[in-house]
Amino acid sequence: MSLVWVYHGNEYKRASDLDPNQVMLMISNGCDGVGQLINYVINNVLSTGNYRNVTARIYRGNDEYLAHFLINLANGSEEVMILVSKNPADTLFNYYTLVSSENIIECKYVK
C-alpha cells in the first residue's frame, strides 16, 4: 500500500493527514492539481504564511508520484517533496535518475 511522505531537510516524514488517493489525483491533474498542495506545504511543512513564488516539478512513474517544490520565501528558499509511494527512497532514485523527461511536468506559481 502506498503512503504519503514528505521529504524536507534531508528527512522523510509520513504525512498521515494526507490521503494517498487524493494526493495521487492532485498530482495526476498536473499543475492545477499540484497547486492545491502548495497551501499544505506552506502551512504544515514550513509553518509560514508567506511566499514569493513556487516552482514545482511533477513526476509520475509506475505506482509512484512525486511533487518537488522549490519555494522562494522572503528570507531564502526551501525545498520540499511530497511523495506517494511504497518505498520513498526508490521513488527519489527513480526521479533523479530519470533519463527521459516525458514523465515530468514543470509548473510555476506566483503569489
C-alpha positions as protocol buffer text, in pm:
chain_id: "A"
residue {
  index: 1
  type: MET
  ca { x: 0 y: 0 z: 0 }
}
residue {
  index: 2
  type: SER
  ca { x: 134 y: 341 z: -96 }
}
residue {
  index: 3
  type: LEU
  ca { x: 164 y: 610 z: 169 }
}
residue {
  index: 4
  type: VAL
  ca { x: 218 y: 986 z: 154 }
}
residue {
  index: 5
  type: TRP
  ca { x: 565 y: 1103 z: 254 }
}
residue {
  index: 6
  type: VAL
  ca { x: 713 y: 1450 z: 296 }
}
residue {
  index: 7
  type: TYR
  ca { x: 1083 y: 1495 z: 227 }
}
residue {
  index: 8
  type: HIS
  ca { x: 1224 y: 1815 z: 378 }
}
residue {
  index: 9
  type: GLY
  ca { x: 1559 y: 1891 z: 532 }
}
residue {
  index: 10
  type: ASN
  ca { x: 1709 y: 1554 z: 432 }
}
residue {
  index: 11
  type: GLU
  ca { x: 1440 y: 1372 z: 629 }
}
residue {
  index: 12
  type: TYR
  ca { x: 1135 y: 1162 z: 539 }
}
residue {
  index: 13
  type: LYS
  ca { x: 819 y: 1200 z: 742 }
}
residue {
  index: 14
  type: ARG
  ca { x: 496 y: 1019 z: 687 }
}
residue {
  index: 15
  type: ALA
  ca { x: 209 y: 1259 z: 620 }
}
residue {
  index: 16
  type: SER
  ca { x: -75 y: 1073 z: 789 }
}
residue {
  index: 17
  type: ASP
  ca { x: -306 y: 1373 z: 745 }
}
residue {
  index: 18
  type: LEU
  ca { x: -297 y: 1340 z: 364 }
}
residue {
  index: 19
  type: ASP
  ca { x: -494 y: 1070 z: 184 }
}
residue {
  index: 20
  type: PRO
  ca { x: -277 y: 887 z: -74 }
}
residue {
  index: 21
  type: ASN
  ca { x: -562 y: 860 z: -327 }
}
residue {
  index: 22
  type: GLN
  ca { x: -638 y: 1231 z: -300 }
}
residue {
  index: 23
  type: VAL
  ca { x: -270 y: 1327 z: -347 }
}
residue {
  index: 24
  type: MET
  ca { x: -236 y: 1090 z: -646 }
}
residue {
  index: 25
  type: LEU
  ca { x: -541 y: 1256 z: -802 }
}
residue {
  index: 26
  type: MET
  ca { x: -394 y: 1603 z: -743 }
}
residue {
  index: 27
  type: ILE
  ca { x: -62 y: 1504 z: -899 }
}
residue {
  index: 28
  type: SER
  ca { x: -242 y: 1334 z: -1190 }
}
residue {
  index: 29
  type: ASN
  ca { x: -420 y: 1665 z: -1261 }
}
residue {
  index: 30
  type: GLY
  ca { x: -87 y: 1835 z: -1335 }
}
residue {
  index: 31
  type: CYS
  ca { x: -15 y: 2196 z: -1245 }
}
residue {
  index: 32
  type: ASP
  ca { x: -373 y: 2274 z: -1142 }
}
residue {
  index: 33
  type: GLY
  ca { x: -390 y: 1979 z: -906 }
}
residue {
  index: 34
  type: VAL
  ca { x: -46 y: 2028 z: -752 }
}
residue {
  index: 35
  type: GLY
  ca { x: -130 y: 2392 z: -688 }
}
residue {
  index: 36
  type: GLN
  ca { x: -364 y: 2263 z: -417 }
}
residue {
  index: 37
  type: LEU
  ca { x: -67 y: 2106 z: -235 }
}
residue {
  index: 38
  type: ILE
  ca { x: 116 y: 2438 z: -204 }
}
residue {
  index: 39
  type: ASN
  ca { x: -102 y: 2551 z: 88 }
}
residue {
  index: 40
  type: TYR
  ca { x: -32 y: 2224 z: 267 }
}
residue {
  index: 41
  type: VAL
  ca { x: 343 y: 2268 z: 220 }
}
residue {
  index: 42
  type: ILE
  ca { x: 342 y: 2635 z: 323 }
}
residue {
  index: 43
  type: ASN
  ca { x: 122 y: 2589 z: 630 }
}
residue {
  index: 44
  type: ASN
  ca { x: 202 y: 2238 z: 755 }
}
residue {
  index: 45
  type: VAL
  ca { x: 560 y: 2171 z: 647 }
}
residue {
  index: 46
  type: LEU
  ca { x: 723 y: 2515 z: 651 }
}
residue {
  index: 47
  type: SER
  ca { x: 485 y: 2678 z: 902 }
}
residue {
  index: 48
  type: THR
  ca { x: 500 y: 3011 z: 726 }
}
residue {
  index: 49
  type: GLY
  ca { x: 215 y: 3204 z: 575 }
}
residue {
  index: 50
  type: ASN
  ca { x: 409 y: 3395 z: 315 }
}
residue {
  index: 51
  type: TYR
  ca { x: 595 y: 3301 z: -1 }
}
residue {
  index: 52
  type: ARG
  ca { x: 702 y: 3485 z: -314 }
}
residue {
  index: 53
  type: ASN
  ca { x: 677 y: 3210 z: -574 }
}
residue {
  index: 54
  type: VAL
  ca { x: 693 y: 2835 z: -614 }
}
residue {
  index: 55
  type: THR
  ca { x: 839 y: 2616 z: -886 }
}
residue {
  index: 56
  type: ALA
  ca { x: 712 y: 2260 z: -897 }
}
residue {
  index: 57
  type: ARG
  ca { x: 824 y: 1953 z: -1087 }
}
residue {
  index: 58
  type: ILE
  ca { x: 573 y: 1670 z: -1107 }
}
residue {
  index: 59
  type: TYR
  ca { x: 688 y: 1312 z: -1160 }
}
residue {
  index: 60
  type: ARG
  ca { x: 464 y: 1013 z: -1222 }
}
residue {
  index: 61
  type: GLY
  ca { x: 614 y: 669 z: -1252 }
}
residue {
  index: 62
  type: ASN
  ca { x: 474 y: 321 z: -1213 }
}
residue {
  index: 63
  type: ASP
  ca { x: 260 y: 342 z: -898 }
}
residue {
  index: 64
  type: GLU
  ca { x: 472 y: 630 z: -765 }
}
residue {
  index: 65
  type: TYR
  ca { x: 400 y: 1002 z: -761 }
}
residue {
  index: 66
  type: LEU
  ca { x: 619 y: 1294 z: -660 }
}
residue {
  index: 67
  type: ALA
  ca { x: 573 y: 1671 z: -641 }
}
residue {
  index: 68
  type: HIS
  ca { x: 903 y: 1857 z: -595 }
}
residue {
  index: 69
  type: PHE
  ca { x: 860 y: 2216 z: -473 }
}
residue {
  index: 70
  type: LEU
  ca { x: 1119 y: 2495 z: -463 }
}
residue {
  index: 71
  type: ILE
  ca { x: 961 y: 2770 z: -255 }
}
residue {
  index: 72
  type: ASN
  ca { x: 1106 y: 3121 z: -257 }
}
residue {
  index: 73
  type: LEU
  ca { x: 1047 y: 3295 z: 74 }
}
residue {
  index: 74
  type: ALA
  ca { x: 1139 y: 3645 z: 188 }
}
residue {
  index: 75
  type: ASN
  ca { x: 1445 y: 3508 z: 371 }
}
residue {
  index: 76
  type: GLY
  ca { x: 1567 y: 3245 z: 123 }
}
residue {
  index: 77
  type: SER
  ca { x: 1431 y: 2931 z: -35 }
}
residue {
  index: 78
  type: GLU
  ca { x: 1316 y: 2588 z: 81 }
}
residue {
  index: 79
  type: GLU
  ca { x: 1290 y: 2258 z: -100 }
}
residue {
  index: 80
  type: VAL
  ca { x: 1006 y: 2017 z: -16 }
}
residue {
  index: 81
  type: MET
  ca { x: 889 y: 1699 z: -186 }
}
residue {
  index: 82
  type: ILE
  ca { x: 561 y: 1517 z: -140 }
}
residue {
  index: 83
  type: LEU
  ca { x: 570 y: 1153 z: -247 }
}
residue {
  index: 84
  type: VAL
  ca { x: 307 y: 884 z: -277 }
}
residue {
  index: 85
  type: SER
  ca { x: 499 y: 561 z: -274 }
}
residue {
  index: 86
  type: LYS
  ca { x: 551 y: 223 z: -115 }
}
residue {
  index: 87
  type: ASN
  ca { x: 923 y: 297 z: -94 }
}
residue {
  index: 88
  type: PRO
  ca { x: 1011 y: 670 z: -96 }
}
residue {
  index: 89
  type: ALA
  ca { x: 1385 y: 606 z: -138 }
}
residue {
  index: 90
  type: ASP
  ca { x: 1320 y: 416 z: -462 }
}
residue {
  index: 91
  type: THR
  ca { x: 1088 y: 691 z: -584 }
}
residue {
  index: 92
  type: LEU
  ca { x: 1354 y: 957 z: -521 }
}
residue {
  index: 93
  type: PHE
  ca { x: 1613 y: 743 z: -700 }
}
residue {
  index: 94
  type: ASN
  ca { x: 1381 y: 699 z: -1000 }
}
residue {
  index: 95
  type: TYR
  ca { x: 1304 y: 1073 z: -1008 }
}
residue {
  index: 96
  type: TYR
  ca { x: 1668 y: 1180 z: -1002 }
}
residue {
  index: 97
  type: THR
  ca { x: 1794 y: 917 z: -1246 }
}
residue {
  index: 98
  type: LEU
  ca { x: 1514 y: 951 z: -1499 }
}
residue {
  index: 99
  type: VAL
  ca { x: 1669 y: 985 z: -1843 }
}
residue {
  index: 100
  type: SER
  ca { x: 1352 y: 1087 z: -2026 }
}
residue {
  index: 101
  type: SER
  ca { x: 1159 y: 1398 z: -1927 }
}
residue {
  index: 102
  type: GLU
  ca { x: 830 y: 1260 z: -2062 }
}
residue {
  index: 103
  type: ASN
  ca { x: 720 y: 1172 z: -1705 }
}
residue {
  index: 104
  type: ILE
  ca { x: 797 y: 1523 z: -1569 }
}
residue {
  index: 105
  type: ILE
  ca { x: 583 y: 1837 z: -1582 }
}
residue {
  index: 106
  type: GLU
  ca { x: 713 y: 2176 z: -1465 }
}
residue {
  index: 107
  type: CYS
  ca { x: 489 y: 2443 z: -1312 }
}
residue {
  index: 108
  type: LYS
  ca { x: 539 y: 2794 z: -1177 }
}
residue {
  index: 109
  type: TYR
  ca { x: 318 y: 2971 z: -924 }
}
residue {
  index: 110
  type: VAL
  ca { x: 339 y: 3336 z: -818 }
}
residue {
  index: 111
  type: LYS
  ca { x: 152 y: 3463 z: -518 }
}
